CSV table of C-alpha atoms in Angstrom, one decimal:
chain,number,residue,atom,x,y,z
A,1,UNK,CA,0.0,0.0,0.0
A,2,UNK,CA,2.7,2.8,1.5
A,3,UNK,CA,5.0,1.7,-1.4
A,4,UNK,CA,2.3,1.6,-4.5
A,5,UNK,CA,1.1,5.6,-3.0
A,6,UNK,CA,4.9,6.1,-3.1
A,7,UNK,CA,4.9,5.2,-7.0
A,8,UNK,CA,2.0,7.2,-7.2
A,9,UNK,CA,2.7,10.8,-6.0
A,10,UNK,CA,6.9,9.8,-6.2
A,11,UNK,CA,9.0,13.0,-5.5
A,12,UNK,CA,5.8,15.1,-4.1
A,13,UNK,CA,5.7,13.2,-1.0
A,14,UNK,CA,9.9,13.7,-0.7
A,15,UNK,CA,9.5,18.1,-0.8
A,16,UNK,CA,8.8,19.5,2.4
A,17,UNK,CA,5.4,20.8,3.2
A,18,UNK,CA,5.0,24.2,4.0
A,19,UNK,CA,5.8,25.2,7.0
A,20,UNK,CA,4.7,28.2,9.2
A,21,UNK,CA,7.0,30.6,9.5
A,22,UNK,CA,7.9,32.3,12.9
A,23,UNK,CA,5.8,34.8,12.6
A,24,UNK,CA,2.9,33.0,12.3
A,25,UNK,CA,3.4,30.3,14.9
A,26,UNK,CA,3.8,33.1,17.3
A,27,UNK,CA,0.5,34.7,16.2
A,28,UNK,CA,-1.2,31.3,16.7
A,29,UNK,CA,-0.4,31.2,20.6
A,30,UNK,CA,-2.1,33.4,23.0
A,31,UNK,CA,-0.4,33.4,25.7
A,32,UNK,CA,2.6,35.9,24.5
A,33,UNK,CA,-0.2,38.6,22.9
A,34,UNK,CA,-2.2,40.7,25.7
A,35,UNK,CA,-5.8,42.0,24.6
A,36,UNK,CA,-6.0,45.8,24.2
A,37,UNK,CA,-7.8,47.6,26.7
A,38,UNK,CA,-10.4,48.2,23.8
A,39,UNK,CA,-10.7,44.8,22.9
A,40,UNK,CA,-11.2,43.7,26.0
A,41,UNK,CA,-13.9,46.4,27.1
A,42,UNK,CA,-15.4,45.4,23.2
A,43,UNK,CA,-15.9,42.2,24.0
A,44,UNK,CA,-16.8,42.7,27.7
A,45,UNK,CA,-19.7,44.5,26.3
A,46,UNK,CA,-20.9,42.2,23.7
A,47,UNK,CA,-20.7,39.8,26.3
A,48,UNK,CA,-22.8,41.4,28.4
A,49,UNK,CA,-25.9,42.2,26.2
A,50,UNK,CA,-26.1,38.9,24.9
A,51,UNK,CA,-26.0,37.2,28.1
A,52,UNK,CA,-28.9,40.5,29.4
A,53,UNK,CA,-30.6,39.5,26.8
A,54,UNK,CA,-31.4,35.7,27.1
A,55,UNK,CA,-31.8,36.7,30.5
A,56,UNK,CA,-34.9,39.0,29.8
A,57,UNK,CA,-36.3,36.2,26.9
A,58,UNK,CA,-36.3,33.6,29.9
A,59,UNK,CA,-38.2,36.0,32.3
A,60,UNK,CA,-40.4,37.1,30.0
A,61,UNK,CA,-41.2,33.7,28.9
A,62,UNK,CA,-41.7,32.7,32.5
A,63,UNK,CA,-44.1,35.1,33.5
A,64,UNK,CA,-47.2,34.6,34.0
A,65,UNK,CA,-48.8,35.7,31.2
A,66,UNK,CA,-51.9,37.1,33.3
A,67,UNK,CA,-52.8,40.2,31.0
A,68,UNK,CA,-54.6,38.5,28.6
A,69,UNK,CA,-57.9,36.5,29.4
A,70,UNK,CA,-57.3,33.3,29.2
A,71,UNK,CA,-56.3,30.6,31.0
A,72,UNK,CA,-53.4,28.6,30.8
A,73,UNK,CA,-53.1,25.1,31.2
A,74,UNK,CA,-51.6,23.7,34.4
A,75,UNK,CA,-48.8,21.6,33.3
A,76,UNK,CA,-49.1,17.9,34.8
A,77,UNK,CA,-46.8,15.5,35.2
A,78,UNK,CA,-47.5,12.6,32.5
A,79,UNK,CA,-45.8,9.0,32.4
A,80,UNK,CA,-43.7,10.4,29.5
A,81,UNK,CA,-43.0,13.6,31.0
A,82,UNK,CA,-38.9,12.9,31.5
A,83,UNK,CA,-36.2,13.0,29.2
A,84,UNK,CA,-36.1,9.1,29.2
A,85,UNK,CA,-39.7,8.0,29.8
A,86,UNK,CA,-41.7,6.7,27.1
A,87,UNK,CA,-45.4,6.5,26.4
A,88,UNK,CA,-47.9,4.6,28.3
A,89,UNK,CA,-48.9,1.9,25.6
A,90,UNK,CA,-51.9,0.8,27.5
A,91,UNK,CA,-53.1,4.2,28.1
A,92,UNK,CA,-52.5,4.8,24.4
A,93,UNK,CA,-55.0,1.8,23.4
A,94,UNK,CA,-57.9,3.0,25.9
A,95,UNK,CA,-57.0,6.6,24.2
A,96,UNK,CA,-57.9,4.7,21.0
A,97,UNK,CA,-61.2,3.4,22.6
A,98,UNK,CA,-62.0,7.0,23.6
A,99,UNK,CA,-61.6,8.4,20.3
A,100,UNK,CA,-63.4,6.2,18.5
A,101,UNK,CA,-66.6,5.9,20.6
A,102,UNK,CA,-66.3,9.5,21.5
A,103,UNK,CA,-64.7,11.8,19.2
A,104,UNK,CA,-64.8,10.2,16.1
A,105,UNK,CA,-68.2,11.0,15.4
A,106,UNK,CA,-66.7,14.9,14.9
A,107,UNK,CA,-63.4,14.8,14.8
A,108,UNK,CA,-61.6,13.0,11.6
A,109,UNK,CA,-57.9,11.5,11.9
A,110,UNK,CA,-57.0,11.6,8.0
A,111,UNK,CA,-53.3,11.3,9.1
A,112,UNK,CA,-53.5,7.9,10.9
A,113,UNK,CA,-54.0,4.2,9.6
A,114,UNK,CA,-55.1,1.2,11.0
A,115,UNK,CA,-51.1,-0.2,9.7
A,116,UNK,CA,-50.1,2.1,12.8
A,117,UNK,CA,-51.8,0.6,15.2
A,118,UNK,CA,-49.8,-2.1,15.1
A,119,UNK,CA,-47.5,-2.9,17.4
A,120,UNK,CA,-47.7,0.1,19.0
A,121,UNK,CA,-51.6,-0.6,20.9
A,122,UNK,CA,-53.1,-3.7,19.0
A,123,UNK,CA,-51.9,-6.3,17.6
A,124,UNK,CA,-52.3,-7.3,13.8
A,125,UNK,CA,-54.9,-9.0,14.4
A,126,UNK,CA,-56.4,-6.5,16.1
A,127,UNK,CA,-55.9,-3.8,13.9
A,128,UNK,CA,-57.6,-6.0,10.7
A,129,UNK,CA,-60.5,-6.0,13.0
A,130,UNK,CA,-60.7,-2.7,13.8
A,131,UNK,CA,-60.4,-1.8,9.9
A,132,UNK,CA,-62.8,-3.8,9.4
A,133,UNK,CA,-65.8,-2.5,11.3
A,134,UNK,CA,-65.6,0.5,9.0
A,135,UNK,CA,-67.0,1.1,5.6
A,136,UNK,CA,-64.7,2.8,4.0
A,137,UNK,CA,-65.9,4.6,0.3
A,138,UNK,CA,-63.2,3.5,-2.8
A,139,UNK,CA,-64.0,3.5,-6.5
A,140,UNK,CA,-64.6,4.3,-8.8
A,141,UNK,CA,-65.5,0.7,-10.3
A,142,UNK,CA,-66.0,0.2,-13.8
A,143,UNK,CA,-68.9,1.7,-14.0
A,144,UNK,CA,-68.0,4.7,-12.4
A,145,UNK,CA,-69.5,4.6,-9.0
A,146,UNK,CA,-67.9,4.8,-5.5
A,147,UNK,CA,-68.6,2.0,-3.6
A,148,UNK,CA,-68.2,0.6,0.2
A,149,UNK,CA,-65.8,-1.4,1.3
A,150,UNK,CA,-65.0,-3.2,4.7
A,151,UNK,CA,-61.6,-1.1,5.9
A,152,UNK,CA,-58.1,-2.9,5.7
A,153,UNK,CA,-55.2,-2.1,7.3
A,154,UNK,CA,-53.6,0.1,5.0
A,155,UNK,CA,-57.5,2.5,4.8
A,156,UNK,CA,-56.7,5.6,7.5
A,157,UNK,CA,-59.3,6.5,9.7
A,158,UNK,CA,-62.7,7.6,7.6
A,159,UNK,CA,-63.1,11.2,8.9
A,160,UNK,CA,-67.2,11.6,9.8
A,161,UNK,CA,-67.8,14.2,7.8
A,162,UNK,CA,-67.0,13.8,3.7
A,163,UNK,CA,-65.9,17.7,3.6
A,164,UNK,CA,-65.3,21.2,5.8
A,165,UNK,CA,-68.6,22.5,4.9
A,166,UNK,CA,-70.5,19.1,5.9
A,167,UNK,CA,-69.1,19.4,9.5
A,168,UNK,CA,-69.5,23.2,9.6
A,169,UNK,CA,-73.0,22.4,8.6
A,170,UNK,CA,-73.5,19.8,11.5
A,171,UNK,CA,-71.9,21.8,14.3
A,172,UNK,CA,-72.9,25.5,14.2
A,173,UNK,CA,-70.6,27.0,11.8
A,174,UNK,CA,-67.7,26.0,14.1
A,175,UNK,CA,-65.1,23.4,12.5
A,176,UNK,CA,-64.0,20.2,14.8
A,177,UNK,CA,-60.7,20.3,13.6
A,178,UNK,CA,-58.9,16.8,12.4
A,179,UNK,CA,-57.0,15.4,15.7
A,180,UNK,CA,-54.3,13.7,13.7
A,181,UNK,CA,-51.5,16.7,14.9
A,182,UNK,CA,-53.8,18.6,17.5
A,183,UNK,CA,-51.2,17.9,20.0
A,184,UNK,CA,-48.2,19.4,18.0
A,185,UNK,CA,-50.7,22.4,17.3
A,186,UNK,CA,-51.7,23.6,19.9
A,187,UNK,CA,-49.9,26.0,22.7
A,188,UNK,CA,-49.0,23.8,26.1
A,189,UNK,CA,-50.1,20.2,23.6
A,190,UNK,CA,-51.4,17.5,25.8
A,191,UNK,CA,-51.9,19.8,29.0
A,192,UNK,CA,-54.2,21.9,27.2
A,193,UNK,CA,-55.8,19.1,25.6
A,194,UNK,CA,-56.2,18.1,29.0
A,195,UNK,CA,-57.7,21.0,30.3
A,196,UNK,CA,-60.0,21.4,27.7
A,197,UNK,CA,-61.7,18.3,27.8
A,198,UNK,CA,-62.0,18.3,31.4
A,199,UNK,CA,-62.4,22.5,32.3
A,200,UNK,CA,-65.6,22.8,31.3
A,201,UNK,CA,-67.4,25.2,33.4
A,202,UNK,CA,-70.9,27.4,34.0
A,203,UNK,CA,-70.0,31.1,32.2
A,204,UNK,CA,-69.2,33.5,34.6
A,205,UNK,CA,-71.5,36.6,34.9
A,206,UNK,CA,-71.5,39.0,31.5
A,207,UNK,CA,-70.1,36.4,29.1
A,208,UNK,CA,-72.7,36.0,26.4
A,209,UNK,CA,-72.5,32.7,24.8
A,210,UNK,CA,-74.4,32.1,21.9
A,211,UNK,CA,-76.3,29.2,20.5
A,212,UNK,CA,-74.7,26.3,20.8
A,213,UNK,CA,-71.7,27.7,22.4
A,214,UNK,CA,-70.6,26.6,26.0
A,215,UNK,CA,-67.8,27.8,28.2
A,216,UNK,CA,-64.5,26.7,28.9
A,217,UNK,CA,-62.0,29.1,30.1
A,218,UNK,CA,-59.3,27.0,28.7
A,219,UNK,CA,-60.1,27.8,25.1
A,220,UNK,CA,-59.1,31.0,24.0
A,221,UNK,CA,-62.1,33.7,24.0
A,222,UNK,CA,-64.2,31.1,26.1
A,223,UNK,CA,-66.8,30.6,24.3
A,224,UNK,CA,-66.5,27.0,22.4
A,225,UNK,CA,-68.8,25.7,20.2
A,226,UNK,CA,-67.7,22.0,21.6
A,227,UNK,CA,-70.3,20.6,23.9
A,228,UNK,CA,-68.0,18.6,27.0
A,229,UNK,CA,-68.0,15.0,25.4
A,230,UNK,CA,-66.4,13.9,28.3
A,231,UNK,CA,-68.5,12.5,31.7
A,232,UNK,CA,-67.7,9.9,34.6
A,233,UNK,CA,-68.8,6.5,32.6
A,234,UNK,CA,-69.8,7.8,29.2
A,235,UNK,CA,-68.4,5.1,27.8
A,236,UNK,CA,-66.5,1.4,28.7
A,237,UNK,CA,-63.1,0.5,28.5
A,238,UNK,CA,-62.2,-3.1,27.4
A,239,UNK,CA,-60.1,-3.6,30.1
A,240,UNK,CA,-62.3,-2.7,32.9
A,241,UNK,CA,-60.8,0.5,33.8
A,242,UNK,CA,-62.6,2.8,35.9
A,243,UNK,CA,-64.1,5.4,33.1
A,244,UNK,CA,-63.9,8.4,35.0
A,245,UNK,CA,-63.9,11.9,33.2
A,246,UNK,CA,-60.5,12.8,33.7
A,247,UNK,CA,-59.7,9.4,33.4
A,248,UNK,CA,-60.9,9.7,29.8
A,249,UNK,CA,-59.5,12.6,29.5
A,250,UNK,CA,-55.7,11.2,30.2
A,251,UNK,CA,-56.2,8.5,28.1
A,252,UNK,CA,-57.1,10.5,25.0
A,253,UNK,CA,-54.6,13.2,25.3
A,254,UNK,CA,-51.8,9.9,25.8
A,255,UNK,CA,-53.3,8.9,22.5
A,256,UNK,CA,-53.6,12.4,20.7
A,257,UNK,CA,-49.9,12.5,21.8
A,258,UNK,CA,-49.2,9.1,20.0
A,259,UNK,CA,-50.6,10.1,17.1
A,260,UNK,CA,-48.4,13.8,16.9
A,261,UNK,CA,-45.6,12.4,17.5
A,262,UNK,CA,-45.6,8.6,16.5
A,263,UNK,CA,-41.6,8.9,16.7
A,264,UNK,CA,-41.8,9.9,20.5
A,265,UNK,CA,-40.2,6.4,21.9
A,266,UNK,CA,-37.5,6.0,19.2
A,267,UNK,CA,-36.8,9.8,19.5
A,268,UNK,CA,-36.1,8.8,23.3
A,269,UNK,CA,-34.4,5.5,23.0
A,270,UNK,CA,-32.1,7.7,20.5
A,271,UNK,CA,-31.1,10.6,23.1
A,272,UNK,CA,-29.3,7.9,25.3
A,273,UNK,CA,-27.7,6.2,22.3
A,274,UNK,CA,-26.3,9.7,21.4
A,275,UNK,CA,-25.5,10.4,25.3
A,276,UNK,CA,-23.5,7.2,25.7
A,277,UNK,CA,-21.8,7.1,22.1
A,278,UNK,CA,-21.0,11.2,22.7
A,279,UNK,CA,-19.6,10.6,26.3
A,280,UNK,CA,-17.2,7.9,24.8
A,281,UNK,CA,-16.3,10.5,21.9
A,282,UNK,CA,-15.4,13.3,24.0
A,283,UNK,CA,-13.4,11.1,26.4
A,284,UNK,CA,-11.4,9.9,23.3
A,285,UNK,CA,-11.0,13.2,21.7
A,286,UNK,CA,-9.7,15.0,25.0
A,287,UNK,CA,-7.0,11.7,25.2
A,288,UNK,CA,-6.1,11.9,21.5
A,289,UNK,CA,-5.7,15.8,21.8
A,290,UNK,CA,-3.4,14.9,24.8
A,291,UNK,CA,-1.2,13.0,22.7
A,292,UNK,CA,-0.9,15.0,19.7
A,293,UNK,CA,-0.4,18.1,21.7
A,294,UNK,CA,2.6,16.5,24.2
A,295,UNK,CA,5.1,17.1,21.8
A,296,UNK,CA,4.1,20.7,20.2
A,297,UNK,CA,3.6,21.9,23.4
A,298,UNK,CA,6.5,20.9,25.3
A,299,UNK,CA,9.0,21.6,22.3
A,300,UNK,CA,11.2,24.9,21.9
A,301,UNK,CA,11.4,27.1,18.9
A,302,UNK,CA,14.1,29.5,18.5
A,303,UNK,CA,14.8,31.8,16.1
A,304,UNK,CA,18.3,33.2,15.5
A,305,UNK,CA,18.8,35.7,13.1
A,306,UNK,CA,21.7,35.3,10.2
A,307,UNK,CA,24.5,36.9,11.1
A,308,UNK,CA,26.1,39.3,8.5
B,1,UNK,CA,7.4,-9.5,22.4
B,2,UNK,CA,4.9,-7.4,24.3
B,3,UNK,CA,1.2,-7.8,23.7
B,4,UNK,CA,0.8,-4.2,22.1
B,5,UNK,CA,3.7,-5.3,19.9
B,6,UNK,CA,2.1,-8.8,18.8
B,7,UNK,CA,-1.5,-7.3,18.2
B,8,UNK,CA,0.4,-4.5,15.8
B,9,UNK,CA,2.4,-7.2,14.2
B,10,UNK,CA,-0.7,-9.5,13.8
B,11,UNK,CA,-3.4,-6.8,13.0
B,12,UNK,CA,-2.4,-3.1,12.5
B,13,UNK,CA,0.4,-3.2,10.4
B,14,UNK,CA,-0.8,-4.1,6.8
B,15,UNK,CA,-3.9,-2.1,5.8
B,16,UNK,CA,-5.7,-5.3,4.4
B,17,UNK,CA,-6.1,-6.5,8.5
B,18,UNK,CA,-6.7,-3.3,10.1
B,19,UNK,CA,-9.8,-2.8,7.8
B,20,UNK,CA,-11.2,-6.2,8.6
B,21,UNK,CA,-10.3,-5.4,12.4
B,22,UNK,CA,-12.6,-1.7,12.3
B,23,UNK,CA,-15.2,-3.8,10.6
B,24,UNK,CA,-15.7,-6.5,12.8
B,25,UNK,CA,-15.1,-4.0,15.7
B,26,UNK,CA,-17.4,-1.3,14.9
B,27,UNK,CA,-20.0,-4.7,14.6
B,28,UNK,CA,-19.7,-5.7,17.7
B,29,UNK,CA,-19.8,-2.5,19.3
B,30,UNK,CA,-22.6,-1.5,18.1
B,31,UNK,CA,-24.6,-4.7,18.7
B,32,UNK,CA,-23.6,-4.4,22.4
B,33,UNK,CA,-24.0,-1.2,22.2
B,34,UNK,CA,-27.6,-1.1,21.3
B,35,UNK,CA,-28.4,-4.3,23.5
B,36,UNK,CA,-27.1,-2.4,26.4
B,37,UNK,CA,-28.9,1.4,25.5
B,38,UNK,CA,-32.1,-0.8,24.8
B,39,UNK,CA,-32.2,-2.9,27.6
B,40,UNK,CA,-31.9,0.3,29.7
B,41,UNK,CA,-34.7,2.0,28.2
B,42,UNK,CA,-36.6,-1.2,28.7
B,43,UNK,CA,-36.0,-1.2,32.6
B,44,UNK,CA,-36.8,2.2,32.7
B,45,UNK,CA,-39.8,2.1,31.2
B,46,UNK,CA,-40.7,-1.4,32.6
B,47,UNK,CA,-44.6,-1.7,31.6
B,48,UNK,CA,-44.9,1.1,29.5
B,49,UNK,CA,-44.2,-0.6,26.2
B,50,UNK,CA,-46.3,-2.5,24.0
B,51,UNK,CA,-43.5,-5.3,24.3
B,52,UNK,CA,-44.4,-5.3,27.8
B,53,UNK,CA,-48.6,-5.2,27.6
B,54,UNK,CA,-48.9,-7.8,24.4
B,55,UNK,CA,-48.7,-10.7,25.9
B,56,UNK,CA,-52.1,-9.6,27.1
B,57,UNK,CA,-53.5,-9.4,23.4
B,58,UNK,CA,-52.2,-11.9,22.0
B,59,UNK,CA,-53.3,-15.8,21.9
């Protein structure tokens, strides 16, 4: 190998590279230059704003927000709150039961198949079965028609409404937006979620609502054209949980979560890989910067001018 | 002849050998590797995981 490179570049290899002059190794080392009084106050300064300023960003972003009317959600501690923690799979799959007996008949999920189910809160099996209580509309045949279709695994959910206008229609003007990415969307994600579902509340004197508008305090302007889907028992879960409100509640926000950020446990598993692969890195660069440095920084260049 | 001395004779001096050493190496680090990372994300989150719940599911 060394030899055939050696035939390759010959004589290139033989000249001496170029090599710093005096001058310039001396510029490279700190320690024999002092900063300038006005350097020093320049960068002093500099110093100084930036660090005032992400100091005024934090408090202001830690304030408490109290001039505007609205309410902001508490922020709970969930079994995935923690750098390392991941989801609650079996809160996931009742969140799945909630959705579907609950909100599904507003809300559509156009962003989520049966396919991701799997593995995740049921199993194939499962998930063939659930596709396969819906009819989901395909076509056109060869005559042209649309036609129903028991779901399969690879159908995402059928939204309950076929367009924007159709659920405006059914629901007062006011659009149930899809929940595929609600979580992502939304300002404080599954606390507010949270909060919503569970906040509802009798208006407080002088707020008008409208018809079919109810209060929450959570939702911004407070006047929701969402009825509370959400009471002690309104539905069962498969695995004989006790369906309380904010039991439900918890359970669908888990799920809403899930279905934001499908990547959430990987994303996890991934920030200790890269904690224990970057530990061992550093380690070996400090040692390796050790040994290259030994001899540059404990040898001696002198310069001695030519004598005439 | 030292042990550093034998492993650079046997492994490290011709290129051919210290290619097939980094290959096999970087295998079997990152096998353990991801065993060990995995297996502590699976302790810490001990019921949490559908690997954990499915047995449940599952006939």
């Amino acid at each position: 190998m060394a030899a055939s490179v050696g035939r390759i570049c010959k004589t290139a290899l033989l000249k001496s590279p170029h090599v710093p002059t005096i001058k310039q190794v001396c510029s490279l080392s700190t320690s024999t230059r002092e900063w300038t009084r006005g350097r020093k106050a320049f960068l002093g300064t500099i110093g100084m704003l930036a660090g005032g300023t992400g100091a005024l960003l934090f408090a202001l972003d830690r304030s408490v927000r109290a001039s505007d009317l609205e309410l902001h959600p508490p922020e709970h501690v969930w079994s995935h709150t923690g750098l390392f923690s991941s989801l609650d799979h079996a809160s996931v799959r009742r969140g799945y039961e909630v959705y579907k007996q609950v909100c599904a008949a507003c809300h559509s999920m156009r962003f989520i198949a049966y396919r991701n189910l799997v593995g995740v809160s049921h199993t194939e099996e499962e998930a063939k079965a659930e596709a396969e209580e819906q009819m989901i509309t395909d076509g056109p045949d060869d005559q042209g028609n649309m036609y129903k279709r028991p779901g399969k695994l690879s159908d995402y959910f059928p939204s309950p409404y076929p367009n924007e206008e159709a659920a405006r229609a059914a629901n007062n003007g006011a659009y149930p937006p899809d929940l595929s990415y609600i979580v992502s969307a939304r300002h404080g994600g599954e606390d507010y979620i949270f909060a919503l579902l569970t906040g509802y509340c009798d208006a407080p004197a002088g707020v008008v609502l409208r018809e079919g508008q109810y209060f929450n305090p959570y939702f911004p302007g407070g006047a929701i054209s969402m009825a509370q889907a959400l009471y002690n028992e309104a539905m069962e879960y498969s695995d004989g949980t006790p369906a309380t409100a904010s039991q439900l509640a918890k359970d669908v926000s888990t799920f809403l979560k899930w279905t934001a950020e499908p990547e959430h446990d990987d994303r996890k598993k991934m920030l200790i890989k890269s904690i224990g692969i970057f530990t061992f890195l550093i380690v070996l660069t400090y040692y390796v910067k050790r040994v290259k440095f030994a001899p540059l920084k404990t040898r001696k260049i002198e310069y001695r001018p030519k004598e005439k | 002849m030292g042990l550093n001395e034998t492993v650079y004779n046997l492994i490290f001096k011709r290129t051919s050998t210290m290619t097939l050493a980094c290959i096999a190496s970087a295998f079997f680090f990152e096998r353990t590797f991801d065993l060990v990372t995995e297996s502590f994300f699976e302790k810490y989150n001990e019921g949490k995981l559908w690997k954990h719940i499915k047995d449940k599911y599952q006939q």
